[in-house]
XYZ file of C-alpha atoms in Angstrom:
739
model
C 96.317 -223.205 -53.510
C 96.134 -223.922 -49.794
C 95.727 -227.505 -48.620
C 92.319 -226.684 -47.135
C 90.988 -225.654 -50.552
C 90.220 -229.274 -51.355
C 87.421 -229.095 -48.821
C 86.230 -225.923 -50.539
C 86.072 -227.866 -53.792
C 84.103 -230.623 -52.086
C 81.739 -228.038 -50.614
C 81.192 -226.397 -53.998
C 80.496 -229.786 -55.578
C 77.883 -230.451 -52.928
C 76.175 -227.148 -53.767
C 76.309 -227.701 -57.518
C 75.367 -231.382 -57.657
C 72.291 -232.525 -55.682
C 73.631 -235.846 -54.384
C 70.821 -236.362 -51.898
C 70.960 -238.902 -49.102
C 73.636 -241.529 -49.662
C 72.779 -243.859 -46.780
C 69.315 -245.207 -46.156
C 68.552 -247.408 -43.163
C 66.503 -246.963 -40.035
C 64.991 -248.667 -37.024
C 65.321 -252.413 -36.585
C 66.795 -252.800 -40.062
C 69.606 -250.387 -39.197
C 70.535 -252.272 -36.029
C 70.534 -255.594 -37.876
C 72.687 -254.184 -40.666
C 75.104 -252.627 -38.175
C 75.584 -255.967 -36.435
C 76.147 -257.816 -39.713
C 78.747 -255.345 -40.921
C 80.543 -255.328 -37.593
C 80.586 -259.135 -37.465
C 82.203 -259.248 -40.914
C 85.158 -257.259 -39.590
C 84.134 -253.926 -41.087
C 82.729 -250.802 -39.427
C 79.304 -249.324 -40.171
C 80.184 -245.672 -39.514
C 83.406 -245.934 -41.502
C 81.553 -247.400 -44.465
C 79.059 -244.545 -44.261
C 81.879 -241.971 -44.240
C 83.536 -243.666 -47.226
C 80.244 -243.772 -49.120
C 79.889 -240.020 -48.622
C 83.190 -239.584 -50.495
C 83.419 -242.383 -53.072
C 79.666 -242.782 -53.463
C 79.319 -239.472 -55.323
C 80.907 -241.024 -58.406
C 78.836 -242.945 -60.974
C 80.084 -246.369 -62.021
C 79.983 -247.068 -65.759
C 76.826 -249.200 -66.358
C 78.564 -251.887 -68.435
C 81.373 -252.245 -65.897
C 78.864 -252.262 -63.031
C 77.041 -255.204 -64.613
C 80.275 -257.152 -65.059
C 81.382 -256.447 -61.494
C 78.030 -257.450 -59.973
C 78.055 -260.741 -61.844
C 81.553 -261.563 -60.581
C 80.966 -260.784 -56.901
C 77.286 -261.416 -56.220
C 77.585 -265.123 -55.339
C 77.842 -266.139 -51.681
C 79.629 -269.416 -50.933
C 79.338 -271.672 -47.884
C 81.782 -274.524 -47.258
C 80.825 -276.654 -44.274
C 83.425 -278.160 -41.962
C 82.557 -281.751 -41.168
C 81.563 -282.279 -37.540
C 81.430 -278.578 -36.647
C 78.140 -277.154 -37.763
C 78.802 -273.800 -36.081
C 81.844 -272.797 -38.162
C 81.869 -272.617 -41.950
C 84.151 -271.159 -44.593
C 82.096 -268.281 -45.979
C 83.110 -266.613 -49.224
C 81.886 -264.163 -51.794
C 79.405 -261.403 -51.103
C 79.075 -260.479 -47.438
C 76.931 -257.784 -45.797
C 78.877 -254.857 -47.271
C 78.683 -256.121 -50.851
C 75.087 -257.350 -50.534
C 74.055 -253.933 -49.255
C 75.791 -252.262 -52.195
C 73.533 -254.036 -54.704
C 70.606 -251.945 -53.452
C 72.390 -248.660 -52.726
C 74.246 -247.003 -55.650
C 76.491 -244.923 -53.383
C 77.653 -248.008 -51.535
C 78.163 -249.884 -54.785
C 80.366 -247.096 -56.155
C 82.369 -247.120 -52.929
C 82.833 -250.910 -53.017
C 83.984 -250.980 -56.652
C 86.542 -248.164 -56.279
C 87.988 -249.426 -52.997
C 88.142 -252.966 -54.374
C 90.464 -251.646 -57.082
C 92.629 -249.721 -54.628
C 92.976 -252.692 -52.264
C 94.021 -254.897 -55.170
C 96.849 -252.604 -56.300
C 98.025 -251.277 -52.913
C 99.198 -253.058 -49.770
C 96.462 -252.836 -47.154
C 98.299 -251.276 -44.198
C 100.013 -248.480 -46.112
C 96.842 -247.800 -48.137
C 94.903 -247.439 -44.889
C 97.453 -244.976 -43.534
C 97.431 -242.986 -46.778
C 93.629 -242.737 -46.844
C 93.488 -241.726 -43.189
C 95.986 -238.957 -43.910
C 94.171 -237.912 -47.105
C 90.769 -237.733 -45.413
C 92.251 -235.762 -42.509
C 93.804 -233.184 -44.861
C 90.657 -233.014 -46.951
C 88.554 -232.172 -43.865
C 90.901 -229.531 -42.459
C 89.332 -226.773 -44.500
C 85.960 -227.196 -42.826
C 84.769 -224.585 -40.347
C 82.977 -227.428 -38.536
C 85.710 -230.040 -38.487
C 84.424 -233.617 -38.352
C 86.969 -236.302 -37.534
C 87.510 -238.633 -40.517
C 87.470 -242.431 -40.143
C 90.079 -243.850 -37.782
C 92.792 -246.333 -38.732
C 91.229 -249.482 -37.237
C 87.784 -248.896 -38.678
C 89.151 -248.000 -42.103
C 91.476 -250.992 -42.219
C 88.603 -253.318 -41.296
C 86.365 -251.831 -43.995
C 89.059 -252.120 -46.662
C 89.846 -255.710 -45.712
C 86.168 -256.665 -45.752
C 85.742 -255.161 -49.228
C 88.879 -256.918 -50.477
C 87.696 -260.273 -49.155
C 84.134 -259.958 -50.404
C 85.146 -258.850 -53.919
C 88.026 -261.271 -54.516
C 85.947 -262.972 -57.211
C 86.516 -260.054 -59.587
C 89.615 -260.439 -61.769
C 91.197 -257.002 -61.524
C 94.422 -258.411 -62.935
C 92.844 -258.936 -66.349
C 91.574 -255.357 -66.462
C 94.837 -253.772 -65.305
C 97.025 -255.987 -67.509
C 95.020 -254.979 -70.592
C 95.846 -251.323 -69.904
C 99.500 -252.072 -69.115
C 99.972 -254.122 -72.264
C 98.876 -251.090 -74.267
C 100.919 -248.558 -72.313
C 104.207 -250.100 -71.326
C 107.079 -251.417 -73.474
C 107.870 -255.103 -73.134
C 111.112 -254.565 -71.203
C 109.190 -253.464 -68.126
C 107.658 -256.933 -67.786
C 111.056 -258.446 -66.993
C 111.528 -256.236 -63.949
C 109.714 -257.005 -60.707
C 109.588 -253.291 -59.942
C 106.835 -252.877 -62.545
C 104.362 -253.672 -59.726
C 105.308 -250.325 -58.168
C 104.090 -248.648 -61.360
C 100.562 -249.413 -60.150
C 100.937 -247.283 -57.013
C 99.061 -243.982 -57.029
C 101.209 -241.302 -55.334
C 99.612 -240.194 -52.026
C 99.027 -236.573 -53.080
C 97.301 -237.673 -56.289
C 95.240 -240.235 -54.408
C 94.083 -237.484 -52.043
C 93.155 -235.127 -54.862
C 91.266 -237.811 -56.785
C 88.816 -238.156 -53.883
C 87.113 -235.015 -55.210
C 88.592 -234.420 -58.661
C 86.953 -237.411 -60.355
C 83.606 -236.254 -58.955
C 84.122 -232.779 -60.404
C 85.111 -234.070 -63.841
C 82.270 -236.576 -63.971
C 79.498 -234.219 -62.872
C 80.811 -231.040 -64.521
C 82.289 -232.389 -67.774
C 81.862 -229.152 -69.764
C 83.711 -226.943 -67.307
C 86.413 -229.142 -65.710
C 89.375 -231.223 -66.799
C 92.023 -233.066 -64.820
C 95.753 -233.001 -65.541
C 98.139 -235.406 -63.808
C 101.950 -235.573 -64.027
C 103.330 -238.725 -62.424
C 105.989 -241.409 -62.866
C 103.801 -244.151 -61.382
C 100.168 -245.126 -60.860
C 99.138 -244.530 -64.478
C 97.562 -247.936 -65.157
C 95.560 -247.841 -61.903
C 94.357 -244.296 -62.584
C 93.330 -245.247 -66.132
C 91.345 -248.249 -64.877
C 89.727 -246.124 -62.171
C 88.828 -243.228 -64.475
C 87.979 -245.051 -67.701
C 86.877 -248.621 -66.963
C 85.195 -247.915 -63.615
C 83.840 -244.368 -64.074
C 83.512 -244.257 -67.849
C 85.685 -241.146 -68.374
C 87.830 -240.666 -71.478
C 91.540 -240.582 -70.622
C 94.510 -239.432 -72.696
C 97.949 -240.720 -71.650
C 101.322 -239.464 -72.887
C 103.821 -242.234 -72.187
C 107.319 -242.369 -73.656
C 106.426 -239.759 -76.301
C 103.429 -241.767 -77.476
C 99.807 -240.825 -76.974
C 97.196 -243.400 -75.916
C 93.492 -242.600 -75.643
C 91.139 -244.743 -73.578
C 87.480 -244.129 -74.383
C 85.494 -242.176 -76.955
C 84.879 -238.449 -77.236
C 86.945 -235.598 -75.870
C 89.292 -236.561 -73.012
C 88.580 -235.105 -69.586
C 91.569 -236.682 -67.831
C 95.105 -236.048 -69.138
C 98.062 -238.010 -67.767
C 101.722 -237.346 -68.578
C 104.402 -239.857 -67.649
C 106.767 -237.541 -65.801
C 110.011 -238.933 -64.354
C 112.007 -235.731 -63.862
C 109.699 -234.024 -61.362
C 107.565 -234.953 -58.379
C 103.995 -236.107 -59.029
C 101.447 -233.301 -59.277
C 97.743 -233.032 -60.023
C 95.664 -230.039 -61.096
C 91.947 -229.539 -61.678
C 91.337 -226.911 -64.387
C 88.330 -225.144 -65.868
C 87.479 -224.957 -69.571
C 89.976 -222.113 -70.108
C 92.733 -223.934 -68.177
C 92.400 -221.700 -65.123
C 93.284 -223.500 -61.910
C 90.552 -224.747 -59.598
C 92.707 -226.899 -57.392
C 96.197 -228.447 -57.355
C 98.200 -230.636 -55.047
C 101.910 -231.416 -54.972
C 103.941 -234.012 -53.131
C 104.675 -233.379 -49.439
C 107.461 -234.726 -47.253
C 105.003 -236.136 -44.726
C 103.133 -238.213 -47.324
C 102.716 -241.886 -46.481
C 104.944 -244.200 -48.480
C 102.678 -246.706 -50.196
C 103.731 -250.310 -50.800
C 102.807 -252.307 -53.870
C 101.011 -255.637 -54.038
C 102.977 -258.291 -55.917
C 100.513 -261.042 -56.683
C 99.654 -263.176 -59.670
C 97.009 -265.810 -60.402
C 98.190 -269.378 -59.867
C 97.506 -269.894 -63.561
C 100.787 -269.058 -65.335
C 102.380 -267.900 -62.075
C 105.580 -269.793 -62.893
C 105.917 -268.192 -66.312
C 105.494 -264.744 -64.782
C 108.155 -265.475 -62.155
C 110.643 -266.569 -64.818
C 110.003 -263.464 -66.908
C 110.600 -261.259 -63.904
C 113.973 -262.922 -63.361
C 115.376 -263.308 -66.858
C 115.039 -260.869 -69.749
C 116.023 -263.547 -72.292
C 112.668 -265.131 -73.115
C 114.382 -267.629 -75.410
C 115.530 -269.517 -72.294
C 112.050 -269.683 -70.809
C 111.069 -273.030 -72.293
C 114.363 -274.636 -71.246
C 113.915 -273.441 -67.678
C 110.363 -274.781 -67.545
C 111.599 -278.117 -68.847
C 114.279 -278.167 -66.133
C 111.822 -277.414 -63.327
C 109.089 -279.848 -64.353
C 111.462 -282.664 -65.315
C 113.316 -282.606 -61.999
C 110.049 -282.568 -60.042
C 108.607 -285.468 -62.046
C 111.773 -287.482 -61.397
C 111.605 -286.865 -57.654
C 107.950 -287.904 -57.642
C 108.876 -291.066 -59.534
C 111.552 -291.914 -56.981
C 109.079 -291.554 -54.115
C 106.539 -293.730 -55.933
C 109.182 -296.422 -56.439
C 110.096 -296.254 -52.754
C 106.451 -296.707 -51.785
C 106.170 -299.723 -54.032
C 109.140 -301.244 -52.195
C 107.346 -300.816 -48.852
C 109.362 -297.910 -47.448
C 107.533 -296.537 -44.426
C 106.402 -292.907 -44.506
C 105.455 -290.438 -41.816
C 102.265 -288.442 -42.155
C 104.387 -285.491 -43.241
C 105.576 -287.500 -46.223
C 102.219 -288.974 -47.204
C 101.272 -285.888 -49.228
C 104.387 -286.114 -51.401
C 102.811 -285.718 -54.861
C 102.394 -288.439 -57.442
C 103.692 -287.941 -60.980
C 100.283 -287.267 -62.510
C 99.598 -284.545 -59.923
C 102.938 -282.842 -60.618
C 102.171 -282.844 -64.339
C 98.653 -281.493 -63.777
C 99.786 -278.637 -61.507
C 102.707 -277.735 -63.774
C 100.215 -277.125 -66.596
C 98.562 -274.520 -64.373
C 101.827 -273.013 -63.184
C 103.180 -272.672 -66.732
C 99.888 -272.440 -68.628
C 101.240 -270.484 -71.598
C 103.916 -273.153 -72.127
C 101.753 -276.251 -71.738
C 103.244 -277.763 -74.902
C 106.645 -277.958 -73.170
C 105.127 -280.136 -70.453
C 103.206 -282.283 -72.928
C 106.506 -283.056 -74.670
C 108.106 -284.515 -71.516
C 108.249 -288.310 -71.620
C 107.590 -289.316 -68.014
C 108.570 -292.913 -68.775
C 112.039 -291.995 -70.030
C 115.205 -292.045 -67.970
C 114.910 -288.546 -66.518
C 117.764 -286.937 -64.559
C 117.337 -287.463 -60.824
C 117.810 -283.907 -59.590
C 117.491 -280.316 -60.694
C 121.250 -279.796 -60.781
C 121.573 -282.704 -63.219
C 118.887 -281.211 -65.409
C 120.716 -277.903 -65.294
C 123.973 -279.609 -66.201
C 122.370 -281.556 -69.036
C 120.309 -278.761 -70.565
C 122.189 -275.958 -69.118
C 124.685 -273.457 -70.105
C 124.636 -271.090 -71.796
C 120.865 -271.343 -72.318
C 120.033 -271.818 -68.652
C 121.176 -269.157 -66.174
C 123.629 -270.022 -63.439
C 123.642 -266.571 -61.826
C 122.098 -266.005 -58.420
C 118.657 -264.870 -59.533
C 118.229 -267.513 -62.221
C 119.281 -270.640 -60.326
C 117.510 -269.480 -57.184
C 114.353 -268.854 -59.177
C 114.494 -272.365 -60.623
C 114.887 -273.917 -57.183
C 112.106 -271.729 -55.798
C 109.656 -272.574 -58.598
C 110.426 -276.274 -58.168
C 109.493 -275.831 -54.507
C 106.288 -273.974 -55.439
C 105.362 -276.740 -57.889
C 105.780 -279.348 -55.145
C 103.823 -277.540 -52.447
C 100.961 -276.701 -54.806
C 100.890 -280.370 -55.837
C 100.210 -281.201 -52.180
C 97.106 -278.967 -52.145
C 93.722 -278.967 -53.788
C 91.147 -276.313 -54.589
C 93.258 -273.737 -56.428
C 92.845 -275.345 -59.851
C 89.059 -275.390 -59.718
C 88.792 -271.698 -60.652
C 91.083 -268.810 -61.517
C 90.306 -266.663 -58.509
C 93.291 -267.587 -56.321
C 96.262 -265.214 -56.427
C 99.573 -265.901 -54.698
C 102.491 -263.713 -53.779
C 105.433 -262.837 -56.016
C 108.564 -263.089 -53.875
C 111.813 -261.148 -54.198
C 115.138 -262.828 -54.947
C 116.195 -262.359 -51.346
C 113.287 -264.521 -50.200
C 114.218 -267.553 -52.306
C 115.113 -270.025 -49.594
C 113.102 -273.224 -49.762
C 113.805 -276.946 -49.806
C 113.093 -278.550 -53.156
C 111.198 -281.479 -51.626
C 109.257 -280.240 -48.575
C 107.124 -282.382 -46.315
C 103.511 -281.513 -45.453
C 104.427 -279.269 -42.518
C 106.822 -277.202 -44.620
C 104.314 -277.162 -47.474
C 101.637 -275.685 -45.198
C 104.040 -272.965 -44.084
C 105.116 -272.151 -47.649
C 101.548 -272.033 -48.943
C 100.571 -269.764 -46.054
C 103.246 -267.256 -47.069
C 102.222 -267.451 -50.728
C 98.580 -266.841 -49.818
C 99.126 -264.178 -47.179
C 101.944 -262.300 -48.890
C 105.558 -261.604 -48.061
C 105.019 -258.294 -46.257
C 104.646 -259.933 -42.854
C 104.310 -263.253 -41.053
C 101.204 -265.142 -42.234
C 99.940 -265.661 -38.691
C 100.639 -264.502 -35.139
C 99.586 -267.926 -33.852
C 102.615 -269.920 -35.029
C 102.153 -273.624 -34.262
C 98.507 -273.487 -33.169
C 96.839 -272.472 -36.446
C 94.894 -274.911 -38.641
C 93.157 -272.481 -41.038
C 94.748 -269.300 -42.397
C 92.811 -266.837 -44.541
C 93.836 -263.839 -46.640
C 92.492 -262.056 -49.697
C 89.158 -263.866 -49.407
C 90.703 -267.368 -49.485
C 91.547 -269.895 -46.756
C 94.256 -272.536 -46.489
C 93.148 -275.492 -44.366
C 94.917 -278.484 -42.825
C 93.576 -281.965 -43.470
C 92.749 -282.390 -39.782
C 89.992 -279.759 -39.933
C 86.840 -281.838 -39.763
C 88.691 -285.180 -39.999
C 87.320 -287.831 -37.672
C 90.438 -289.954 -37.252
C 94.251 -289.666 -37.042
C 94.848 -291.597 -40.233
C 92.146 -289.675 -42.090
C 93.850 -286.394 -41.170
C 97.060 -287.512 -42.830
C 95.333 -288.693 -45.993
C 93.489 -285.424 -46.696
C 95.379 -282.912 -48.820
C 95.968 -279.338 -47.791
C 93.039 -277.352 -49.159
C 92.478 -273.918 -50.634
C 88.874 -272.820 -50.067
C 87.363 -269.584 -51.273
C 86.137 -267.743 -48.198
C 87.115 -267.074 -44.588
C 86.129 -268.768 -41.301
C 82.698 -267.580 -40.164
C 80.288 -268.337 -37.336
C 76.836 -266.808 -37.239
C 77.926 -264.078 -39.644
C 81.065 -263.253 -37.655
C 84.181 -263.559 -39.806
C 87.701 -264.240 -38.548
C 91.100 -264.723 -40.179
C 92.188 -267.954 -38.490
C 91.086 -271.141 -36.755
C 93.455 -272.025 -33.924
C 93.610 -274.554 -31.101
C 91.728 -273.502 -27.971
C 92.296 -274.460 -24.335
C 88.915 -275.962 -23.482
C 86.654 -275.409 -20.449
C 88.499 -274.299 -17.337
C 88.804 -276.888 -14.593
C 88.126 -279.879 -16.832
C 91.415 -280.277 -18.681
C 94.458 -282.164 -17.440
C 97.918 -282.308 -18.959
C 98.494 -285.472 -21.042
C 101.377 -286.483 -18.762
C 99.161 -286.227 -15.674
C 96.456 -288.345 -17.296
C 99.094 -290.733 -18.606
C 100.445 -291.516 -15.151
C 96.955 -292.128 -13.733
C 95.773 -294.337 -16.562
C 95.340 -298.071 -15.926
C 96.912 -300.815 -18.040
C 95.964 -304.490 -18.413
C 97.030 -307.290 -20.775
C 93.955 -308.830 -22.415
C 95.761 -311.708 -24.166
C 99.283 -312.815 -24.986
C 101.050 -315.045 -27.554
C 99.107 -318.258 -28.255
C 96.057 -317.042 -26.308
C 92.576 -316.376 -27.615
C 91.675 -312.704 -28.072
C 88.126 -311.499 -28.666
C 87.749 -308.654 -31.149
C 85.940 -306.187 -28.941
C 86.413 -302.750 -27.483
C 87.085 -302.011 -23.839
C 86.058 -298.345 -24.309
C 82.680 -296.753 -24.702
C 82.714 -294.841 -28.012
C 82.689 -291.082 -27.551
C 80.955 -288.536 -29.722
C 83.392 -285.636 -29.979
C 82.045 -282.267 -28.899
C 83.825 -279.115 -29.987
C 84.163 -276.044 -27.786
C 84.465 -272.785 -29.720
C 85.803 -269.480 -28.475
C 86.976 -266.291 -30.160
C 89.661 -263.697 -29.897
C 90.322 -260.592 -31.994
C 91.402 -262.463 -35.119
C 90.612 -266.151 -34.669
C 88.125 -268.825 -33.694
C 89.512 -271.095 -30.979
C 88.380 -274.692 -31.427
C 89.062 -277.636 -29.138
C 87.574 -281.033 -28.287
C 88.042 -282.589 -24.840
C 87.634 -286.390 -24.950
C 87.686 -288.373 -21.717
C 90.825 -290.419 -21.138
C 90.134 -292.039 -17.775
C 88.658 -291.142 -14.387
C 89.855 -290.094 -10.963
C 88.351 -289.681 -7.497
C 88.108 -286.251 -5.924
C 88.543 -285.445 -2.238
C 84.797 -285.586 -1.614
C 84.505 -289.093 -3.058
C 83.119 -288.116 -6.460
C 84.510 -289.750 -9.581
C 85.144 -287.390 -12.482
C 86.683 -288.087 -15.898
C 90.132 -286.916 -16.884
C 90.034 -284.993 -20.133
C 92.748 -283.718 -22.417
C 92.323 -280.963 -25.007
C 92.821 -281.608 -28.701
C 92.656 -278.901 -31.348
C 92.884 -279.342 -35.091
C 96.535 -278.300 -35.216
C 97.569 -280.599 -32.377
C 95.669 -283.422 -34.094
C 97.471 -282.670 -37.344
C 100.840 -282.628 -35.620
C 100.118 -286.058 -34.143
C 99.080 -287.378 -37.533
C 102.147 -285.859 -39.178
C 104.426 -287.564 -36.664
C 103.172 -291.087 -37.340
C 104.267 -293.560 -39.960
C 101.508 -295.055 -42.055
C 101.399 -298.775 -42.830
C 99.619 -299.993 -45.995
C 96.099 -301.308 -45.719
C 94.924 -304.904 -45.911
C 91.778 -306.453 -47.382
C 90.990 -309.146 -44.809
C 87.527 -309.375 -43.312
C 86.470 -310.166 -39.788
C 83.591 -309.389 -37.446
C 83.462 -307.900 -33.997
C 83.173 -310.563 -31.340
C 85.266 -313.021 -33.339
C 88.074 -314.816 -31.501
C 91.582 -315.276 -32.815
C 94.841 -316.707 -31.537
C 97.627 -314.177 -31.108
C 100.907 -315.132 -32.817
C 104.297 -315.161 -31.098
C 105.487 -311.813 -29.788
C 102.022 -310.186 -29.850
C 100.022 -308.962 -26.856
C 96.632 -307.215 -26.731
C 96.108 -304.580 -24.038
C 93.563 -302.210 -22.556
C 94.251 -298.739 -21.187
C 95.397 -295.266 -22.164
C 99.049 -295.654 -21.345
C 102.329 -297.091 -22.526
C 102.867 -300.866 -22.524
C 106.577 -300.154 -22.126
C 106.009 -298.692 -18.672
C 103.898 -301.654 -17.491
C 104.977 -304.701 -19.422
C 108.666 -305.366 -19.850
C 108.902 -308.649 -21.699
C 111.580 -307.692 -24.215
C 110.891 -307.410 -27.902
C 107.208 -307.452 -28.776
C 104.193 -306.070 -30.577
C 101.297 -304.632 -28.563
C 97.777 -304.101 -29.914
C 95.336 -301.857 -28.066
C 91.672 -302.871 -28.116
C 89.677 -299.814 -29.109
C 86.856 -300.470 -31.574
C 85.177 -297.615 -33.444
C 86.365 -294.930 -31.027
C 88.345 -292.281 -32.898
C 88.617 -289.916 -29.880
C 90.352 -292.697 -27.959
C 92.796 -293.129 -30.821
C 93.662 -289.438 -30.607
C 94.066 -289.751 -26.822
C 96.534 -292.612 -27.050
C 98.547 -290.816 -29.685
C 98.683 -287.586 -27.680
C 99.431 -289.154 -24.314
C 102.165 -291.457 -25.540
C 103.811 -288.764 -27.610
C 103.973 -286.590 -24.494
C 105.288 -289.460 -22.393
C 108.016 -290.612 -24.781
C 109.094 -287.427 -26.500
C 112.588 -287.658 -25.005
C 113.363 -290.970 -26.688
C 112.057 -289.945 -30.085
C 109.027 -292.219 -30.178
C 107.287 -292.580 -33.522
C 103.631 -293.546 -33.902
C 102.367 -295.699 -36.769
C 98.832 -295.748 -38.169
C 97.439 -298.256 -40.598
C 94.869 -297.398 -43.248
C 92.058 -299.870 -43.742
C 89.540 -300.244 -46.499
C 85.946 -299.262 -45.716
C 84.054 -301.766 -43.529
C 87.074 -304.061 -43.293
C 87.917 -305.547 -39.929
C 90.766 -307.571 -38.536
C 91.792 -311.212 -38.537
C 94.633 -313.161 -36.993
C 96.395 -312.937 -40.333
C 96.431 -309.154 -39.965
C 97.963 -309.376 -36.496
C 100.747 -311.556 -37.827
C 101.196 -309.118 -40.695
C 101.477 -306.280 -38.210
C 104.134 -308.212 -36.384
C 106.105 -308.372 -39.616
C 105.725 -304.638 -40.085
C 106.889 -304.126 -36.520
C 110.099 -306.017 -37.272
C 111.031 -303.598 -40.053
C 113.588 -300.886 -39.235
C 112.175 -297.675 -37.812
C 112.710 -294.264 -39.403
C 115.890 -292.315 -39.113
C 116.088 -290.223 -35.994
C 114.085 -292.607 -33.797
C 117.051 -293.690 -31.710
C 118.237 -292.189 -28.483
C 121.500 -293.365 -27.025
C 121.703 -297.165 -27.170
C 117.984 -297.842 -27.068
C 115.083 -297.103 -29.329
C 111.324 -297.445 -29.098
C 109.268 -297.444 -32.263
C 105.505 -297.100 -31.994
C 103.513 -298.537 -34.837
C 99.965 -297.277 -34.490
C 97.312 -298.995 -36.583
C 93.853 -297.903 -37.666
C 91.325 -300.701 -37.321
C 87.883 -301.115 -35.901
C 89.385 -303.315 -33.206
C 93.051 -302.598 -32.642
C 94.268 -299.168 -31.844
C 98.002 -299.282 -31.486
C 100.834 -301.646 -32.177
C 104.052 -301.018 -30.280
C 107.473 -302.341 -31.214
C 110.075 -302.315 -28.450
C 113.723 -302.670 -29.432
C 116.769 -302.644 -27.163
C 120.275 -302.518 -28.567
């Protein structure tokens, strides 16, 4: 039958089945709805076109109730200090509209399934092609939805319905259909792909079978896509399906089947719509110009590790040994870091999120949920091997694999266990899915720092098909699949606070006034008001307030600033920046204006990552109190480097900035810019709530300053180590060393 005959089928269905109006909105309500849908990243006209196609099908009532319950909730997560931007999850305008319009609801459910099993870009291309071909038989050709609008609609539906667990539904069908050997091959994810010609035909064929059950039946021959088609036809639409797979018949549903599927590997996929006497209504075969669809390889975080191991090794008897190897080595590394902390080893902000033993154990029980007893049997107080290779050597051969895939998988899963242990939010519910990587992508350090962890988690969340963000080093929030990954600096008021907050998974995407974006990135700030940190640095004034043996009053020389955030947008992201004042300068007309530098969440996080954090103290003091500075300690005022203004040899310098977090960010940013060439390192100190400083603390800081700096802080024969301290009075302590 000619390609255009599919439109003839659609036309006949329209004549036979009185669908009526599928889209109902008018006047002010229509304009409001249009704006809401557009702000969410979707397209109103595209959704209407899709509803005209998918909305003709009736969703099974029991399934509809289950789906509504899973996706109806809307979630709002506020970002501290920025009331305008929130992380908004769950039902958005498209899904909320569908609750009141059956055609839209049917469209949302069916496209939610397709976006779960097919990669978004190739699915969009395939649907564009299918809708174009379907419309070519019309005497009054109407252009189908375009690529951009369709992609936006599909992404919006995927994000807003991520609360529904399609994996459970599809896995139940696959467990019944497929032999166990398929589950040890990563290519089984491609078995979920519906061939493009069958996908095109199903746009009308399911409607015909559902509305004309006595006179139509559907026959499909295909090597792939069977589980997705069964879920679509049976679970979603309530049709009875008969599948012939590997010479075994499986029936899904009650009554006489109306959809027949044969697992055919010798011929190209083909679909035919027949009448009650098996005469042909419509058929469609594979074409050379069909779009090649890509599969989605994702799994819930719960039992993700077990699934990865089963995809790599077909000997399930080794599974428990491999889990023991992974978890044991990670626990040992966490123990070693804990012991180092107890000995007073200084850590940068990147290292502060290195997980504790209890966190590694907790996350491993999620990662290997079906083997929790293996983890419970590990004695964390015993003398565990110190590295994965030692575990492999001890427990290893022949039960543990040494081949490329096996050993690489063990190293990779150890890395995943560590980076997930640095994050929070994913173990509060089962809705987060992460990417299944190929062997060729296993290249990760076993013990990453926070920066590497953020990058790894972004790839796991976003998927391996492409880079997780076009914004590289400026991004602070990345969203995909209805979830966001956020840095600790987002909403943090202070440099030390940013380093102490874990990386966070939050259900939802960045939103502002209903407008949804995929990222939060650093902005540039208002034009004409921003100066480069180096320019402000060179203009800043410096003055010694007190030196060794002199009285120093615990007070601030700055006026505390309330940070104000400037928010802009581009196609995919919100641009956020704050512009604190860092000094003042005189213009040519005699006016004095403040110098301001721009700070975004990512730049703040980078500053916090680059500092070393000194343990807190419990001493109390009050503002206005006087103390005598010990030997080698000076207090200073100004947003600049004591090294450039005060060359007195070895010494500790404390900046007087009380209760002014923006000023702390300014000093960190300006001095990092000024001393980047010599590898300067900033140090913050955490303090207990409401605790202030005494002379004992200053002396203690001097002792910290005399400890060796971190590796890599030297340049040539000289080195400068900055020890920045969080207090209500002191801002920064600087250690100058010359060798």
